Short mmCIF file of C-alpha atoms in Angstrom, two decimals:
data_model
loop_
_atom_site.label_atom_id
_atom_site.label_comp_id
_atom_site.label_asym_id
_atom_site.label_seq_id
_atom_site.Cartn_x
_atom_site.Cartn_y
_atom_site.Cartn_z
CA ASP A 1 162.70 -13.29 135.29
CA THR A 2 160.33 -10.86 133.60
CA GLU A 3 162.94 -8.85 131.76
CA VAL A 4 163.80 -8.17 128.19
CA THR A 5 167.47 -7.24 128.00
CA GLN A 6 168.85 -5.12 125.20
CA THR A 7 172.46 -4.31 124.37
CA PRO A 8 174.04 -1.92 123.83
CA LYS A 9 172.11 0.87 125.57
CA HIS A 10 173.67 3.52 123.37
CA LEU A 11 175.25 3.27 119.93
CA VAL A 12 176.83 5.86 117.67
CA MET A 13 177.68 4.75 114.15
CA GLY A 14 178.70 6.21 110.85
CA MET A 15 176.78 5.66 107.66
CA THR A 16 179.29 3.08 106.41
CA ASN A 17 179.43 1.04 109.60
CA LYS A 18 177.94 -2.37 110.29
CA LYS A 19 176.62 -2.96 113.79
CA SER A 20 174.17 -5.27 115.56
CA LEU A 21 171.60 -4.76 118.28
CA LYS A 22 170.91 -7.67 120.60
CA CYS A 23 167.86 -8.66 122.60
CA GLU A 24 167.33 -11.52 125.03
CA GLN A 25 164.39 -12.82 127.07
CA HIS A 26 164.01 -15.89 129.27
CA MET A 27 160.28 -15.78 129.91
CA GLY A 28 159.52 -18.58 127.45
CA HIS A 29 157.86 -16.12 125.09
CA ARG A 30 157.58 -17.34 121.51
CA ALA A 31 156.97 -13.95 119.89
CA MET A 32 159.60 -11.24 119.63
CA TYR A 33 159.38 -7.80 118.09
CA TRP A 34 161.51 -4.91 116.94
CA TYR A 35 160.07 -1.43 117.28
CA LYS A 36 161.51 1.96 116.42
CA GLN A 37 160.56 5.05 118.43
CA LYS A 38 161.32 8.67 117.71
CA ALA A 39 160.96 11.42 120.31
CA LYS A 40 157.36 12.34 121.15
CA LYS A 41 156.03 9.56 118.89
CA PRO A 42 154.56 6.15 119.69
CA PRO A 43 156.53 2.96 119.01
CA GLU A 44 156.48 1.95 115.34
CA LEU A 45 156.47 -1.77 114.57
CA MET A 46 159.29 -3.04 112.33
CA PHE A 47 159.38 -6.84 112.58
CA VAL A 48 157.61 -9.69 114.36
CA TYR A 49 159.06 -13.14 114.88
CA SER A 50 156.76 -15.96 115.86
CA TYR A 51 158.30 -19.29 116.80
CA GLU A 52 161.65 -18.05 115.45
CA LYS A 53 160.19 -17.36 112.02
CA LEU A 54 159.71 -13.91 110.54
CA SER A 55 155.97 -13.28 110.65
CA ILE A 56 155.73 -9.59 109.83
CA ASN A 57 158.05 -7.16 108.07
CA GLU A 58 156.47 -3.71 108.04
CA SER A 59 158.15 -2.73 104.74
CA VAL A 60 161.37 -1.95 106.56
CA PRO A 61 164.36 -0.96 104.34
CA SER A 62 166.87 -3.75 103.76
CA ARG A 63 169.56 -1.84 105.63
CA PHE A 64 167.82 -3.31 108.70
CA SER A 65 168.17 -7.09 108.85
CA PRO A 66 166.56 -9.04 111.70
CA GLU A 67 167.66 -12.45 112.91
CA CYS A 68 166.21 -14.82 115.47
CA PRO A 69 168.86 -17.45 116.29
CA ASN A 70 166.69 -19.17 118.91
CA SER A 71 163.57 -18.63 120.98
CA SER A 72 165.39 -16.40 123.50
CA LEU A 73 167.47 -14.20 121.22
CA LEU A 74 166.68 -11.55 118.67
CA ASN A 75 169.21 -9.51 116.72
CA LEU A 76 168.92 -6.51 114.44
CA HIS A 77 171.80 -6.08 112.01
CA LEU A 78 172.42 -2.56 110.78
CA HIS A 79 174.30 -1.58 107.65
CA ALA A 80 174.62 1.66 105.70
CA LEU A 81 172.12 3.52 107.86
CA GLN A 82 171.03 7.09 107.28
CA PRO A 83 170.96 9.92 109.83
CA GLU A 84 167.14 9.77 109.80
CA ASP A 85 167.41 6.23 111.20
CA SER A 86 168.55 7.71 114.51
CA ALA A 87 165.98 6.65 117.10
CA LEU A 88 165.33 4.47 120.12
CA TYR A 89 165.15 0.83 118.99
CA LEU A 90 162.99 -1.29 121.23
CA CYS A 91 162.79 -5.04 121.48
CA ALA A 92 159.65 -6.61 122.92
CA SER A 93 158.33 -10.08 123.55
CA SER A 94 154.95 -11.64 124.19
CA LEU A 95 153.73 -15.09 125.02
CA LEU A 96 152.46 -15.77 121.53
CA TYR A 97 151.67 -14.10 118.24
CA LEU A 98 149.26 -15.92 115.99
CA ARG A 99 147.51 -13.96 113.27
CA TRP A 100 144.09 -15.51 113.41
CA VAL A 101 143.72 -16.36 117.06
CA GLU A 102 142.37 -14.29 119.95
CA ILE A 103 145.37 -13.66 122.14
CA ASN A 104 145.78 -10.95 124.69
CA GLU A 105 149.24 -9.93 123.55
CA LYS A 106 150.69 -8.11 126.47
CA LEU A 107 154.08 -6.90 125.31
CA PHE A 108 157.15 -6.77 127.51
CA PHE A 109 159.60 -4.14 126.29
CA GLY A 110 163.31 -3.81 126.83
CA SER A 111 164.87 -0.47 127.73
CA GLY A 112 165.97 0.07 124.15
CA THR A 113 169.11 1.03 122.28
CA GLN A 114 169.46 4.75 121.62
CA LEU A 115 171.01 4.85 118.15
CA SER A 116 172.67 7.89 116.61
CA VAL A 117 173.76 7.75 112.97
CA LEU A 118 176.30 10.39 112.00
CA ASP B 1 144.58 8.90 109.54
CA GLN B 2 144.97 8.54 113.29
CA GLN B 3 142.78 5.62 114.39
CA VAL B 4 143.70 6.03 118.05
CA LYS B 5 143.73 9.59 119.34
CA GLN B 6 144.99 10.99 122.60
CA ASN B 7 143.93 14.59 122.26
CA SER B 8 145.72 15.92 125.33
CA PRO B 9 149.50 15.98 124.78
CA SER B 10 150.04 16.79 128.45
CA LEU B 11 148.29 16.77 131.80
CA SER B 12 149.33 18.13 135.18
CA VAL B 13 147.73 17.06 138.48
CA GLN B 14 148.42 17.44 142.17
CA GLU B 15 149.69 14.50 144.18
CA GLY B 16 146.83 12.60 145.80
CA ARG B 17 144.23 13.76 143.26
CA ILE B 18 142.74 11.79 140.39
CA SER B 19 144.45 11.68 136.97
CA ILE B 20 142.17 11.01 134.02
CA LEU B 21 143.77 10.23 130.68
CA ASN B 22 141.53 9.98 127.65
CA CYS B 23 141.71 8.03 124.41
CA ASP B 24 139.33 8.04 121.44
CA TYR B 25 139.28 5.59 118.57
CA THR B 26 137.62 5.42 115.19
CA ASN B 27 137.73 1.72 114.28
CA SER B 28 134.79 -0.20 115.71
CA MET B 29 136.63 -3.46 114.94
CA PHE B 30 139.16 -2.91 117.73
CA ASP B 31 138.63 -5.69 120.25
CA TYR B 32 141.29 -5.11 122.86
CA PHE B 33 142.78 -1.97 124.37
CA LEU B 34 145.94 -1.50 126.39
CA TRP B 35 147.63 1.29 128.30
CA TYR B 36 151.40 1.56 128.49
CA LYS B 37 153.51 3.87 130.61
CA LYS B 38 156.87 5.13 129.41
CA TYR B 39 159.67 6.86 131.30
CA PRO B 40 162.35 8.75 129.33
CA ALA B 41 165.03 6.53 127.77
CA GLU B 42 163.14 3.36 128.75
CA GLY B 43 160.83 1.00 126.93
CA PRO B 44 157.08 1.19 127.53
CA THR B 45 155.72 -0.82 130.45
CA PHE B 46 152.35 -2.52 130.27
CA LEU B 47 149.91 -0.99 132.72
CA ILE B 48 146.38 -2.30 132.24
CA SER B 49 144.15 -3.62 129.48
CA ILE B 50 140.49 -4.14 128.70
CA SER B 51 138.61 -6.37 126.31
CA SER B 52 135.89 -4.82 124.17
CA ILE B 53 133.31 -7.05 125.85
CA LYS B 54 133.86 -5.27 129.16
CA ASP B 55 133.29 -1.69 130.26
CA LYS B 56 135.63 -1.53 133.24
CA ASN B 57 138.82 -3.12 134.48
CA GLU B 58 140.51 -2.27 137.74
CA ASP B 59 144.00 -3.01 139.03
CA GLY B 60 144.98 -1.27 142.25
CA ARG B 61 145.13 2.47 141.69
CA PHE B 62 144.48 2.08 137.96
CA THR B 63 141.05 1.71 136.37
CA VAL B 64 140.25 1.70 132.68
CA PHE B 65 136.74 2.51 131.46
CA LEU B 66 135.49 1.67 127.99
CA ASN B 67 132.50 3.35 126.34
CA LYS B 68 132.00 1.48 123.07
CA SER B 69 129.11 3.59 121.84
CA ALA B 70 131.26 6.71 122.16
CA LYS B 71 134.43 4.88 121.03
CA HIS B 72 136.15 6.29 124.07
CA LEU B 73 138.27 4.91 126.84
CA SER B 74 139.83 6.53 129.85
CA LEU B 75 142.47 5.63 132.39
CA HIS B 76 141.91 6.77 135.96
CA ILE B 77 144.77 6.89 138.44
CA VAL B 78 143.70 7.37 142.06
CA PRO B 79 145.48 8.62 144.05
CA SER B 80 148.13 10.06 141.75
CA GLN B 81 151.73 9.83 142.90
CA PRO B 82 154.87 11.67 141.69
CA GLY B 83 156.23 8.34 140.40
CA ASP B 84 153.29 8.20 137.99
CA SER B 85 154.84 11.08 136.03
CA ALA B 86 155.47 9.55 132.61
CA VAL B 87 154.10 9.39 129.07
CA TYR B 88 150.99 7.21 128.81
CA PHE B 89 150.18 5.49 125.52
CA CYS B 90 146.81 4.08 124.59
CA ALA B 91 146.96 1.18 122.11
CA ALA B 92 144.27 -0.84 120.35
CA ARG B 93 144.24 -4.17 118.59
CA PRO B 94 142.19 -4.85 115.44
CA GLY B 95 139.74 -7.69 115.93
CA GLY B 96 140.24 -11.31 114.90
CA TYR B 97 139.19 -12.85 111.63
CA ASN B 98 138.38 -9.62 109.87
CA ALA B 99 141.68 -7.97 110.64
CA GLY B 100 143.49 -9.16 107.58
CA ASN B 101 147.11 -10.10 107.75
CA ASN B 102 148.16 -7.79 110.48
CA ARG B 103 146.77 -7.52 113.97
CA LYS B 104 149.49 -5.16 115.11
CA LEU B 105 148.73 -2.73 117.88
CA ILE B 106 147.67 0.76 116.80
CA TRP B 107 149.13 3.36 119.14
CA GLY B 108 148.05 6.84 120.14
CA LEU B 109 150.60 9.66 120.30
CA GLY B 110 150.74 9.62 124.10
CA THR B 111 149.87 11.96 126.95
CA SER B 112 152.62 13.27 129.20
CA LEU B 113 151.42 13.21 132.82
CA ALA B 114 153.11 15.33 135.47
CA VAL B 115 152.14 14.70 139.09
CA ASN B 116 153.25 17.57 141.28
CA PRO B 117 154.15 16.99 144.97
#
Protein backbone atom coordinates (compact mmCIF):
# COMPACT_ATOMS: atom_id res chain seq x y z
CA ASP A 1 0.00 0.00 0.00
CA THR A 2 1.75 3.14 -1.23
CA GLU A 3 -1.20 5.47 -0.92
CA VAL A 4 -2.04 8.52 1.07
CA THR A 5 -5.81 8.77 1.35
CA GLN A 6 -7.56 12.07 1.92
CA THR A 7 -11.21 12.74 2.68
CA PRO A 8 -13.33 14.46 1.64
CA LYS A 9 -12.27 15.15 -1.96
CA HIS A 10 -14.35 18.30 -2.12
CA LEU A 11 -15.64 20.56 0.64
CA VAL A 12 -17.72 23.72 0.56
CA MET A 13 -18.09 25.58 3.82
CA GLY A 14 -19.30 28.90 5.11
CA MET A 15 -17.15 31.23 7.14
CA THR A 16 -18.84 30.23 10.39
CA ASN A 17 -18.62 26.48 9.86
CA LYS A 18 -16.33 23.99 11.57
CA LYS A 19 -15.07 21.13 9.45
CA SER A 20 -12.20 18.64 9.44
CA LEU A 21 -9.97 17.22 6.74
CA LYS A 22 -8.66 13.70 7.21
CA CYS A 23 -5.56 11.94 5.95
CA GLU A 24 -4.43 8.35 6.36
CA GLN A 25 -1.36 6.35 5.33
CA HIS A 26 -0.30 2.78 6.07
CA MET A 27 3.24 2.86 4.74
CA GLY A 28 4.81 3.07 8.19
CA HIS A 29 5.89 6.64 7.54
CA ARG A 30 6.65 8.63 10.67
CA ALA A 31 6.44 12.10 9.10
CA MET A 32 3.21 13.66 7.88
CA TYR A 33 2.62 17.04 6.31
CA TRP A 34 -0.14 19.47 5.42
CA TYR A 35 0.35 21.60 2.33
CA LYS A 36 -1.88 24.21 0.73
CA GLN A 37 -1.85 24.75 -3.03
CA LYS A 38 -3.49 27.49 -5.04
CA ALA A 39 -3.97 27.29 -8.80
CA LYS A 40 -0.77 27.71 -10.83
CA LYS A 41 1.34 27.85 -7.65
CA PRO A 42 3.59 25.27 -6.00
CA PRO A 43 2.55 23.52 -2.79
CA GLU A 44 3.03 25.68 0.30
CA LEU A 45 4.03 23.93 3.51
CA MET A 46 1.75 24.46 6.52
CA PHE A 47 2.62 21.85 9.16
CA VAL A 48 4.99 18.93 9.69
CA TYR A 49 4.45 16.16 12.21
CA SER A 50 7.35 13.93 13.11
CA TYR A 51 6.67 10.90 15.29
CA GLU A 52 3.18 12.28 16.02
CA LYS A 53 4.58 15.52 17.39
CA LEU A 54 4.23 18.90 15.71
CA SER A 55 7.66 19.71 14.33
CA ILE A 56 6.98 22.69 12.11
CA ASN A 57 4.20 25.28 11.99
CA GLU A 58 4.85 27.69 9.13
CA SER A 59 3.13 30.61 10.92
CA VAL A 60 -0.27 29.29 9.91
CA PRO A 61 -3.31 31.21 11.29
CA SER A 62 -4.98 29.56 14.28
CA ARG A 63 -8.16 28.99 12.29
CA PHE A 64 -6.24 25.94 10.98
CA SER A 65 -5.62 23.39 13.74
CA PRO A 66 -3.70 20.20 12.95
CA GLU A 67 -3.94 16.98 14.92
CA CYS A 68 -2.05 13.71 14.67
CA PRO A 69 -3.97 11.07 16.67
CA ASN A 70 -1.55 8.26 15.75
CA SER A 71 1.22 7.44 13.31
CA SER A 72 -1.23 6.69 10.47
CA LEU A 73 -3.69 9.55 10.81
CA LEU A 74 -3.50 13.27 10.33
CA ASN A 75 -6.37 15.72 10.67
CA LEU A 76 -6.75 19.39 9.88
CA HIS A 77 -9.53 21.14 11.79
CA LEU A 78 -10.98 24.23 10.14
CA HIS A 79 -12.90 26.99 11.87
CA ALA A 80 -13.94 30.49 10.83
CA LEU A 81 -12.12 30.34 7.51
CA GLN A 82 -11.95 33.18 5.04
CA PRO A 83 -12.74 33.03 1.30
CA GLU A 84 -9.00 33.47 0.57
CA ASP A 85 -8.42 30.12 2.32
CA SER A 86 -10.07 28.38 -0.64
CA ALA A 87 -7.43 26.07 -2.11
CA LEU A 88 -6.39 22.47 -2.61
CA TYR A 89 -5.23 21.05 0.73
CA LEU A 90 -2.70 18.28 0.35
CA CYS A 91 -1.55 15.75 2.88
CA ALA A 92 1.82 14.07 2.39
CA SER A 93 3.95 11.57 4.22
CA SER A 94 7.58 10.54 4.18
CA LEU A 95 9.61 7.88 5.90
CA LEU A 96 11.17 10.29 8.35
CA TYR A 97 11.67 13.95 9.06
CA LEU A 98 14.57 14.84 11.30
CA ARG A 99 15.88 18.38 11.22
CA TRP A 100 19.58 17.74 11.49
CA VAL A 101 19.98 14.47 9.67
CA GLU A 102 20.61 13.75 6.00
CA ILE A 103 17.45 12.08 4.81
CA ASN A 104 16.23 11.80 1.27
CA GLU A 105 12.69 12.85 2.05
CA LYS A 106 10.68 11.58 -0.84
CA LEU A 107 7.15 12.80 -0.20
CA PHE A 108 4.05 10.79 -1.01
CA PHE A 109 1.07 13.07 -1.60
CA GLY A 110 -2.63 12.37 -1.34
CA SER A 111 -5.03 13.59 -4.01
CA GLY A 112 -6.06 16.52 -1.85
CA THR A 113 -9.25 18.15 -0.63
CA GLN A 114 -10.52 20.96 -2.85
CA LEU A 115 -11.88 23.47 -0.34
CA SER A 116 -14.18 26.35 -1.19
CA VAL A 117 -15.02 28.90 1.51
CA LEU A 118 -18.11 30.98 0.78
CA ASP B 1 13.00 36.07 -3.74
CA GLN B 2 12.54 32.93 -5.81
CA GLN B 3 15.35 30.53 -4.87
CA VAL B 4 14.19 27.87 -7.33
CA LYS B 5 13.18 29.13 -10.75
CA GLN B 6 11.45 27.37 -13.59
CA ASN B 7 11.56 30.04 -16.23
CA SER B 8 9.34 28.30 -18.78
CA PRO B 9 5.70 28.27 -17.61
CA SER B 10 4.80 25.91 -20.44
CA LEU B 11 6.34 23.56 -22.98
CA SER B 12 4.83 21.70 -25.92
CA VAL B 13 6.49 18.72 -27.62
CA GLN B 14 5.54 16.05 -30.12
CA GLU B 15 4.98 12.49 -28.98
CA GLY B 16 8.16 10.43 -29.29
CA ARG B 17 10.48 13.44 -29.08
CA ILE B 18 12.57 14.58 -26.14
CA SER B 19 11.11 16.90 -23.47
CA ILE B 20 13.62 19.03 -21.59
CA LEU B 21 12.44 20.87 -18.51
CA ASN B 22 14.81 23.33 -16.88
CA CYS B 23 15.29 24.54 -13.33
CA ASP B 24 17.73 27.13 -11.97
CA TYR B 25 18.54 27.78 -8.34
CA THR B 26 20.35 30.47 -6.41
CA ASN B 27 21.24 28.81 -3.10
CA SER B 28 24.50 26.89 -3.29
CA MET B 29 23.59 25.17 0.01
CA PHE B 30 20.89 23.06 -1.61
CA ASP B 31 21.99 19.45 -1.32
CA TYR B 32 19.15 17.47 -2.83
CA PHE B 33 16.83 18.10 -5.76
CA LEU B 34 13.56 16.45 -6.68
CA TRP B 35 11.13 16.54 -9.57
CA TYR B 36 7.41 16.06 -9.04
CA LYS B 37 4.68 15.64 -11.61
CA LYS B 38 1.16 16.90 -11.00
CA TYR B 39 -2.07 16.19 -12.84
CA PRO B 40 -5.05 18.53 -12.35
CA ALA B 41 -6.99 17.97 -9.11
CA GLU B 42 -4.40 15.47 -7.86
CA GLY B 43 -1.48 15.67 -5.48
CA PRO B 44 2.07 15.82 -6.86
CA THR B 45 3.76 12.50 -7.58
CA PHE B 46 7.46 12.00 -6.99
CA LEU B 47 9.31 11.42 -10.24
CA ILE B 48 13.06 11.42 -9.77
CA SER B 49 15.70 12.98 -7.53
CA ILE B 50 19.40 13.73 -7.48
CA SER B 51 21.90 14.39 -4.74
CA SER B 52 24.22 17.36 -5.10
CA ILE B 53 27.21 15.01 -5.14
CA LYS B 54 26.06 13.53 -8.45
CA ASP B 55 25.64 15.03 -11.90
CA LYS B 56 23.20 12.56 -13.41
CA ASN B 57 20.47 10.18 -12.33
CA GLU B 58 18.47 8.00 -14.66
CA ASP B 59 15.22 6.10 -14.16
CA GLY B 60 13.68 4.61 -17.28
CA ARG B 61 12.60 7.38 -19.62
CA PHE B 62 13.51 10.06 -17.08
CA THR B 63 16.99 11.50 -16.56
CA VAL B 64 17.94 14.42 -14.36
CA PHE B 65 21.17 16.32 -14.97
CA LEU B 66 22.76 18.60 -12.40
CA ASN B 67 25.29 21.31 -13.24
CA LYS B 68 26.41 22.70 -9.89
CA SER B 69 28.71 25.35 -11.29
CA ALA B 70 25.82 26.79 -13.29
CA LYS B 71 23.29 26.08 -10.51
CA HIS B 72 21.12 24.43 -13.10
CA LEU B 73 19.30 21.16 -13.40
CA SER B 74 17.23 19.69 -16.17
CA LEU B 75 14.79 16.84 -16.55
CA HIS B 76 14.87 14.91 -19.81
CA ILE B 77 11.96 12.71 -20.84
CA VAL B 78 12.70 10.38 -23.77
CA PRO B 79 10.56 9.42 -25.56
CA SER B 80 7.75 11.75 -24.53
CA GLN B 81 4.28 10.25 -24.28
CA PRO B 82 0.84 11.93 -24.13
CA GLY B 83 0.44 10.63 -20.57
CA ASP B 84 3.42 12.77 -19.58
CA SER B 85 1.28 15.88 -20.07
CA ALA B 86 1.22 17.43 -16.60
CA VAL B 87 2.76 20.22 -14.52
CA TYR B 88 6.33 19.45 -13.46
CA PHE B 89 7.72 20.98 -10.27
CA CYS B 90 11.38 21.24 -9.41
CA ALA B 91 12.09 21.28 -5.66
CA ALA B 92 15.29 21.70 -3.66
CA ARG B 93 16.26 20.94 -0.09
CA PRO B 94 18.57 23.19 1.96
CA GLY B 95 21.65 21.34 3.17
CA GLY B 96 22.14 19.76 6.59
CA TYR B 97 23.70 21.43 9.58
CA ASN B 98 23.74 24.92 8.17
CA ALA B 99 20.09 24.94 7.22
CA GLY B 100 18.80 26.29 10.47
CA ASN B 101 15.54 25.09 11.87
CA ASN B 102 13.80 24.33 8.66
CA ARG B 103 14.91 22.02 5.90
CA LYS B 104 11.62 22.28 4.06
CA LEU B 105 11.59 21.81 0.32
CA ILE B 106 11.77 24.97 -1.77
CA TRP B 107 9.58 24.64 -4.84
CA GLY B 108 9.68 26.22 -8.28
CA LEU B 109 6.49 27.54 -9.87
CA GLY B 110 6.18 24.60 -12.24
CA THR B 111 6.28 24.01 -15.99
CA SER B 112 3.19 22.77 -17.77
CA LEU B 113 4.18 20.12 -20.33
CA ALA B 114 1.88 19.21 -23.21
CA VAL B 115 2.81 16.18 -25.30
CA ASN B 116 0.90 16.18 -28.55
CA PRO B 117 -0.01 12.88 -30.30
